[in-house]
């Protein structure tokens, strides 16, 4: 197979674009897609201080690498979720990446703050692990970035993440979530950072290929707590469609964005300060403080007993 | 960490040393007799090309590439969720 651009030996075939690229042309394609995403969705400028949410996986490390290469003023934030060997390896990959490039990152350990990682939090509060993890990550990434003076928070969500999330939201007609599913979410509260997803034009496979090409060492193993995650089922369905009808994922998500009339300001007009921590929330007590309170009650022996 | 184990997939083992293929989720190693194209190996393992990368000697391999017994292969899943 030959590169459709320069006729060198191809390293990747992209059926949804009916093309194939060699290493150099694929690298240029990835950078170009990120440039297009940032420009078309007005994500950031070179004057912004950009916090990159780093999991230690392929998408976040690739995003950090790309933003550095594009000359953005960015730093990583890594949250150690306290999920045993998985979290230890995730932190190790993050540290290794930062060390190799001589760049800084902020490290936050849930075990140090709460005396509990995600497994204990989920068990003690009787919440699904992915739900507790989502609350912890959203809250801490925003708060850590905001307190450190960043102006934008970038996450490594790719096309597959967004298309599968859209499928889930459509199947369950979650209108609130549909209205807020966008590559750029503006800051609608002084303590809520602008959030951006610069990889939304690139497929999950392309991000993994970018890491192999650029020799970025990331954690390949899946989070042991996400085995039954619904998102994996939606991704599997979309990939089966993609196999037969290339371009399905891109068409599904991009056409949604064209038709979307986000009413984010109206939705977030309900935001107020949490009575406990002062962070933005739609109720008196934010989801994070509710979770932490449940954990404290459970630890004091007041929680529901396990079935 | 997951333990490594071997699974003999094809007949003919014992005549030559077949190619070694590293798989994930769970992490394991299988042996496949070459020569065989990447797309045929994926079909045999019932893997969708969109969900994996095939890495031969640390380089990406396209679906039409022919794999031989002396190759060392990694089939790396690319789908993550949760």
Coordinates of C-alpha atoms in Angstrom, one line a residue:
Chain A
X1 CA 0.0 0.0 0.0
X2 CA 1.3 3.4 -1.0
X3 CA 0.8 6.9 0.5
X4 CA -1.9 8.7 -1.5
X5 CA 0.0 11.9 -1.1
X6 CA 3.6 11.1 -1.8
X7 CA 3.7 7.4 -3.0
X8 CA 6.0 6.3 -0.2
X9 CA 5.2 3.1 1.7
X10 CA 2.0 3.7 3.7
X11 CA 1.8 3.0 7.4
X12 CA -1.9 3.5 7.8
X13 CA -5.1 3.2 5.8
X14 CA -7.9 5.6 6.5
X15 CA -11.1 4.2 4.8
X16 CA -13.3 7.1 6.0
X17 CA -11.2 9.5 4.0
X18 CA -10.5 6.9 1.2
X19 CA -6.8 7.4 1.7
X20 CA -3.6 6.0 3.1
X21 CA -0.6 7.8 4.5
X22 CA 3.1 7.3 5.1
X23 CA 4.5 8.3 8.5
X24 CA 5.4 11.9 7.5
X25 CA 2.1 12.6 5.7
X26 CA 0.1 11.0 8.5
X27 CA 1.9 13.2 11.1
X28 CA 1.0 16.3 9.0
X29 CA -2.6 15.1 8.6
X30 CA -2.9 14.8 12.5
X31 CA -1.4 18.2 13.1
X32 CA -3.7 19.7 10.4
X33 CA -6.8 18.2 11.9
X34 CA -6.0 19.6 15.3
X35 CA -5.2 23.0 13.9
X36 CA -8.6 22.9 12.0
X37 CA -10.4 21.9 15.2
X38 CA -8.8 24.7 17.3
X39 CA -9.5 27.3 14.7
X40 CA -13.0 26.4 13.7
X41 CA -14.2 26.0 17.3
X42 CA -12.3 29.0 18.6
X43 CA -10.7 26.7 21.3
X44 CA -7.6 28.7 22.3
X45 CA -5.0 31.1 21.3
X46 CA -1.2 31.2 21.8
X47 CA -1.9 33.7 24.6
X48 CA -3.9 31.2 26.6
X49 CA -2.5 29.0 29.4
X50 CA -3.7 25.6 28.6
X51 CA -4.1 22.8 31.1
X52 CA -4.2 19.3 29.5
X53 CA -6.0 16.6 31.5
X54 CA -3.6 13.7 31.4
X55 CA -4.7 10.1 32.1
X56 CA -1.5 8.4 30.9
X57 CA -3.4 6.9 28.0
X58 CA -2.9 7.5 24.2
X59 CA -5.3 10.3 23.7
X60 CA -4.2 12.7 26.5
X61 CA -0.5 12.1 25.9
X62 CA -0.9 12.5 22.2
X63 CA -2.8 15.8 22.8
X64 CA -0.1 17.1 25.1
X65 CA 2.6 16.3 22.6
X66 CA 0.6 17.9 19.7
X67 CA -0.1 21.1 21.7
X68 CA 3.5 21.4 22.6
X69 CA 4.5 20.9 19.0
X70 CA 2.0 23.6 17.9
X71 CA 3.6 26.0 20.3
X72 CA 0.8 26.4 22.9
X73 CA 1.6 27.3 26.5
X74 CA 0.4 24.2 28.1
X75 CA 1.0 21.9 31.1
X76 CA -0.4 18.6 32.2
X77 CA -2.6 17.7 35.2
X78 CA -2.7 14.1 36.2
X79 CA -5.0 12.6 38.9
X80 CA -3.9 9.4 40.5
X81 CA -7.2 7.6 40.9
X82 CA -6.0 5.0 43.4
X83 CA -6.9 2.1 41.2
X84 CA -4.0 -0.2 42.1
X85 CA -1.4 -1.2 39.5
X86 CA -3.4 0.6 36.8
X87 CA -3.0 4.0 38.5
X88 CA 0.6 3.3 39.3
X89 CA 1.4 2.6 35.7
X90 CA -0.7 5.6 34.5
X91 CA 1.3 8.0 36.7
X92 CA 4.5 6.4 35.6
X93 CA 3.7 7.0 31.9
X94 CA 2.8 10.6 32.6
X95 CA 6.0 11.2 34.6
X96 CA 8.1 9.6 31.8
X97 CA 6.5 11.7 29.1
X98 CA 7.0 14.9 31.1
X99 CA 10.6 14.0 32.0
X100 CA 11.5 13.2 28.4
X101 CA 10.2 16.6 27.2
X102 CA 11.3 18.5 30.3
X103 CA 7.8 19.8 30.8
X104 CA 5.9 20.3 34.1
X105 CA 2.7 18.7 35.3
X106 CA 0.5 18.9 38.3
X107 CA -0.1 15.7 40.2
X108 CA -3.1 15.1 42.4
X109 CA -3.6 11.9 44.4
X110 CA -7.2 11.0 45.5
X111 CA -5.8 8.7 48.2
X112 CA -4.0 11.6 49.8
X113 CA -7.0 13.9 49.7
X114 CA -9.7 11.4 50.7
X115 CA -7.9 8.4 52.1
X116 CA -9.7 6.5 49.4
X117 CA -9.3 5.8 45.7
X118 CA -12.1 5.2 43.2
X119 CA -12.6 1.5 44.2
X120 CA -13.2 2.4 47.8
X121 CA -15.2 5.5 46.9
X122 CA -17.5 3.5 44.7
X123 CA -17.9 0.8 47.3
X124 CA -18.5 3.0 50.3
X125 CA -20.9 5.3 48.5
X126 CA -22.7 2.6 46.5
X127 CA -22.1 4.4 43.3
X128 CA -21.0 2.9 40.0
X129 CA -17.2 3.3 39.7
X130 CA -17.3 5.2 36.4
X131 CA -19.8 7.7 37.8
X132 CA -17.7 8.4 41.0
X133 CA -14.6 8.7 38.8
X134 CA -16.4 11.1 36.4
X135 CA -17.4 13.4 39.3
X136 CA -13.9 13.3 40.8
X137 CA -12.1 14.0 37.5
X138 CA -14.5 16.8 36.3
X139 CA -14.3 18.6 39.7
X140 CA -10.6 18.2 40.3
X141 CA -9.3 19.0 36.8
X142 CA -11.4 22.2 36.7
X143 CA -10.5 23.3 40.3
X144 CA -6.8 22.5 40.0
X145 CA -6.5 24.2 36.6
X146 CA -8.4 27.2 37.7
X147 CA -6.5 27.7 41.0
X148 CA -3.2 27.3 39.1
X149 CA -4.2 30.2 36.8
X150 CA -4.9 28.3 33.5
X151 CA -7.4 29.8 31.1
X152 CA -8.4 26.7 29.2
X153 CA -8.8 23.0 30.0
X154 CA -8.2 20.6 27.2
X155 CA -9.2 17.0 27.2
X156 CA -8.2 14.2 24.8
X157 CA -11.7 13.2 23.7
X158 CA -11.5 11.8 20.2
X159 CA -14.1 11.3 17.4
X160 CA -15.0 7.8 18.7
X161 CA -15.5 9.1 22.2
X162 CA -17.8 11.9 21.0
X163 CA -19.8 9.7 18.5
X164 CA -20.3 6.9 21.1
X165 CA -21.4 9.5 23.7
X166 CA -23.8 11.0 21.1
X167 CA -25.2 7.5 20.4
X168 CA -25.8 6.9 24.1
X169 CA -27.4 10.3 24.6
X170 CA -29.7 9.8 21.6
X171 CA -30.7 6.3 22.6
X172 CA -31.8 7.6 26.0
X173 CA -32.9 11.0 24.7
X174 CA -30.9 12.9 27.2
X175 CA -31.7 16.4 26.0
X176 CA -29.6 18.3 28.6
X177 CA -26.5 16.3 27.6
X178 CA -27.2 16.7 23.9
X179 CA -27.4 20.4 24.3
X180 CA -24.0 20.5 26.1
X181 CA -22.2 18.1 23.8
X182 CA -19.8 20.4 21.9
X183 CA -16.1 20.5 21.1
X184 CA -15.9 23.8 22.9
X185 CA -17.8 24.7 26.1
X186 CA -17.4 28.3 27.1
X187 CA -16.7 29.4 30.6
X188 CA -20.1 30.4 32.0
X189 CA -19.0 31.0 35.6
X190 CA -15.9 32.7 37.0
X191 CA -14.8 29.4 38.5
X192 CA -15.6 27.2 35.5
X193 CA -12.8 27.0 32.9
X194 CA -13.5 26.9 29.2
X195 CA -13.3 23.3 28.1
X196 CA -12.1 22.2 24.7
X197 CA -11.6 18.8 22.8
X198 CA -9.0 19.5 20.1
X199 CA -9.0 15.8 19.0
X200 CA -12.6 15.6 18.0
X201 CA -11.8 15.4 14.3
X202 CA -9.5 12.3 14.8
X203 CA -10.5 8.7 15.3
X204 CA -9.3 6.6 18.3
X205 CA -7.2 4.4 16.0
X206 CA -5.5 7.5 14.6
X207 CA -4.5 8.6 18.0
X208 CA -3.0 5.2 18.9
X209 CA -1.2 5.2 15.5
X210 CA 0.2 8.7 16.3
X211 CA 1.6 7.4 19.6
X212 CA 3.3 4.5 17.9
X213 CA 4.7 6.7 15.2
X214 CA 6.0 9.3 17.7
X215 CA 7.1 6.6 20.1
X216 CA 4.9 7.9 22.9
X217 CA 4.8 5.2 25.6
X218 CA 1.2 5.1 27.0
X219 CA -0.8 2.7 29.1
X220 CA -2.3 0.2 26.8
X221 CA -4.2 -1.8 29.4
X222 CA -7.8 -0.8 30.0
X223 CA -9.0 0.5 33.3
X224 CA -10.0 -2.6 35.3
X225 CA -13.2 -0.8 36.5
X226 CA -14.5 0.1 33.0
X227 CA -15.0 -3.5 31.7
X228 CA -18.8 -3.2 31.7
X229 CA -18.9 0.5 30.7
X230 CA -21.8 1.2 28.3
X231 CA -19.6 3.4 26.2
X232 CA -17.6 0.4 25.1
X233 CA -20.8 -1.2 23.8
X234 CA -21.7 1.9 21.8
X235 CA -18.2 2.1 20.4
X236 CA -18.4 -1.6 19.4
X237 CA -21.7 -1.0 17.6
X238 CA -20.3 2.1 15.8
X239 CA -17.1 0.2 14.8
X240 CA -19.2 -2.6 13.2
X241 CA -21.1 0.1 11.2
X242 CA -17.8 1.8 10.3
X243 CA -16.5 -1.5 8.9
X244 CA -19.3 -1.8 6.4
X245 CA -19.9 2.0 5.9
X246 CA -16.7 3.9 6.4
X247 CA -17.3 7.5 7.6
X248 CA -20.3 6.6 9.7
X249 CA -18.9 7.9 13.0
X250 CA -17.6 11.1 11.5
X251 CA -20.9 11.7 9.6
X252 CA -23.0 11.0 12.7
X253 CA -21.1 13.4 14.9
X254 CA -20.3 16.2 12.5
X255 CA -23.8 16.3 11.1
X256 CA -25.1 16.5 14.7
X257 CA -22.8 19.5 15.4
X258 CA -24.0 21.3 12.2
X259 CA -27.7 20.9 13.3
X260 CA -27.0 21.6 17.0
X261 CA -28.3 24.8 18.5
X262 CA -26.6 24.7 21.9
X263 CA -28.4 26.7 24.6
X264 CA -25.5 26.4 27.0
X265 CA -25.9 29.9 28.5
X266 CA -29.5 29.2 29.4
X267 CA -28.6 25.8 30.9
X268 CA -25.6 27.2 32.8
X269 CA -27.6 30.3 33.9
X270 CA -28.7 28.1 36.8
X271 CA -25.1 27.8 38.1
X272 CA -24.4 29.1 41.6
X273 CA -21.7 28.6 44.2
X274 CA -21.6 25.3 46.2
X275 CA -22.4 26.2 49.8
X276 CA -19.5 24.0 51.0
X277 CA -16.6 24.4 48.5
X278 CA -17.7 27.5 46.5
X279 CA -17.3 25.7 43.1
X280 CA -20.0 26.1 40.4
X281 CA -23.0 23.8 40.7
X282 CA -26.7 23.8 39.8
X283 CA -27.8 22.7 43.3
X284 CA -26.9 23.9 46.8
X285 CA -24.3 21.2 47.3
X286 CA -22.1 20.2 44.3
X287 CA -21.8 16.5 43.1
X288 CA -18.3 16.4 44.4
X289 CA -19.2 17.5 47.9
X290 CA -22.2 15.1 48.0
X291 CA -19.9 12.3 47.1
X292 CA -17.3 13.3 49.7
X293 CA -20.1 13.6 52.3
X294 CA -21.4 10.1 51.5
X295 CA -17.8 8.8 51.9
X296 CA -17.5 10.5 55.3
X297 CA -20.8 9.1 56.5
X298 CA -19.9 5.6 55.3
X299 CA -16.5 5.7 57.0
X300 CA -18.1 6.8 60.2
X301 CA -20.2 3.7 60.0
X302 CA -23.5 5.4 59.0
X303 CA -23.5 4.1 55.4
X304 CA -25.9 1.4 54.0
X305 CA -24.6 -2.1 54.5
X306 CA -23.3 -3.9 51.5
X307 CA -25.7 -6.4 50.0
Chain B
X1 CA -0.2 -8.3 35.8
X2 CA -1.9 -10.8 33.5
X3 CA 0.0 -14.0 33.0
X4 CA 1.4 -14.9 29.6
X5 CA 0.3 -18.1 28.0
X6 CA 0.5 -19.6 24.6
X7 CA -2.2 -20.8 22.2
X8 CA -1.5 -22.8 19.1
X9 CA -3.9 -21.5 16.5
X10 CA -3.0 -23.3 13.3
X11 CA -2.0 -26.7 12.2
X12 CA 1.5 -27.3 11.0
X13 CA 3.3 -26.3 14.2
X14 CA 6.4 -28.2 14.7
X15 CA 7.7 -27.9 11.1
X16 CA 8.9 -24.3 11.5
X17 CA 8.9 -21.7 14.2
X18 CA 5.7 -19.7 13.6
X19 CA 5.4 -15.9 14.1
X20 CA 4.8 -14.8 17.7
X21 CA 1.8 -12.4 18.2
X22 CA 1.3 -10.4 21.3
X23 CA -2.4 -9.7 22.1
X24 CA -3.9 -7.6 24.9
X25 CA -7.0 -7.7 27.1
X26 CA -5.9 -10.0 28.5
X27 CA -2.2 -9.8 27.7
X28 CA -1.2 -13.1 26.0
X29 CA 0.9 -14.5 23.2
X30 CA -0.2 -16.7 20.3
X31 CA 1.6 -18.3 17.5
X32 CA 0.5 -18.1 13.8
X33 CA 2.0 -19.8 10.8
X34 CA 3.1 -17.5 8.0
X35 CA 3.2 -16.3 5.3
X36 CA -0.1 -14.5 5.8
X37 CA -1.5 -11.0 5.1
X38 CA -2.4 -8.7 8.1
X39 CA -6.0 -8.6 7.1
X40 CA -6.2 -12.5 7.1
X41 CA -4.6 -12.7 10.5
X42 CA -7.2 -10.2 11.8
X43 CA -10.0 -12.2 10.2
X44 CA -8.8 -15.3 11.8
X45 CA -8.7 -13.7 15.2
X46 CA -12.1 -12.1 14.6
X47 CA -10.8 -8.6 15.1
X48 CA -12.2 -5.5 13.3
X49 CA -9.4 -3.5 11.6
X50 CA -10.9 -0.3 13.0
X51 CA -10.4 -1.5 16.6
X52 CA -6.7 -2.5 16.5
X53 CA -3.3 -1.5 15.3
X54 CA -0.9 -4.1 13.9
X55 CA 2.7 -3.4 14.9
X56 CA 5.5 -5.3 13.3
X57 CA 9.0 -4.9 14.7
X58 CA 7.9 -1.6 16.3
X59 CA 6.4 -0.2 13.0
X60 CA 2.8 0.1 11.9
X61 CA 1.7 -2.5 9.3
X62 CA -1.1 -2.0 6.8
X63 CA -3.7 -4.6 6.1
X64 CA -2.2 -5.8 2.8
X65 CA 1.3 -6.4 4.3
X66 CA 2.5 -10.0 4.3
X67 CA 3.7 -11.4 7.6
X68 CA 6.3 -14.1 7.8
X69 CA 7.3 -16.6 10.4
X70 CA 10.3 -14.6 11.5
X71 CA 8.2 -11.5 12.3
X72 CA 7.3 -10.4 15.8
X73 CA 3.9 -8.9 15.9
X74 CA 1.8 -7.0 18.4
X75 CA -1.9 -6.5 17.8
X76 CA -2.8 -3.6 20.0
X77 CA -6.4 -2.7 20.8
X78 CA -7.2 1.0 20.4
X79 CA -10.6 1.2 22.1
X80 CA -10.9 2.6 25.6
X81 CA -13.9 3.7 27.5
X82 CA -15.5 4.3 30.9

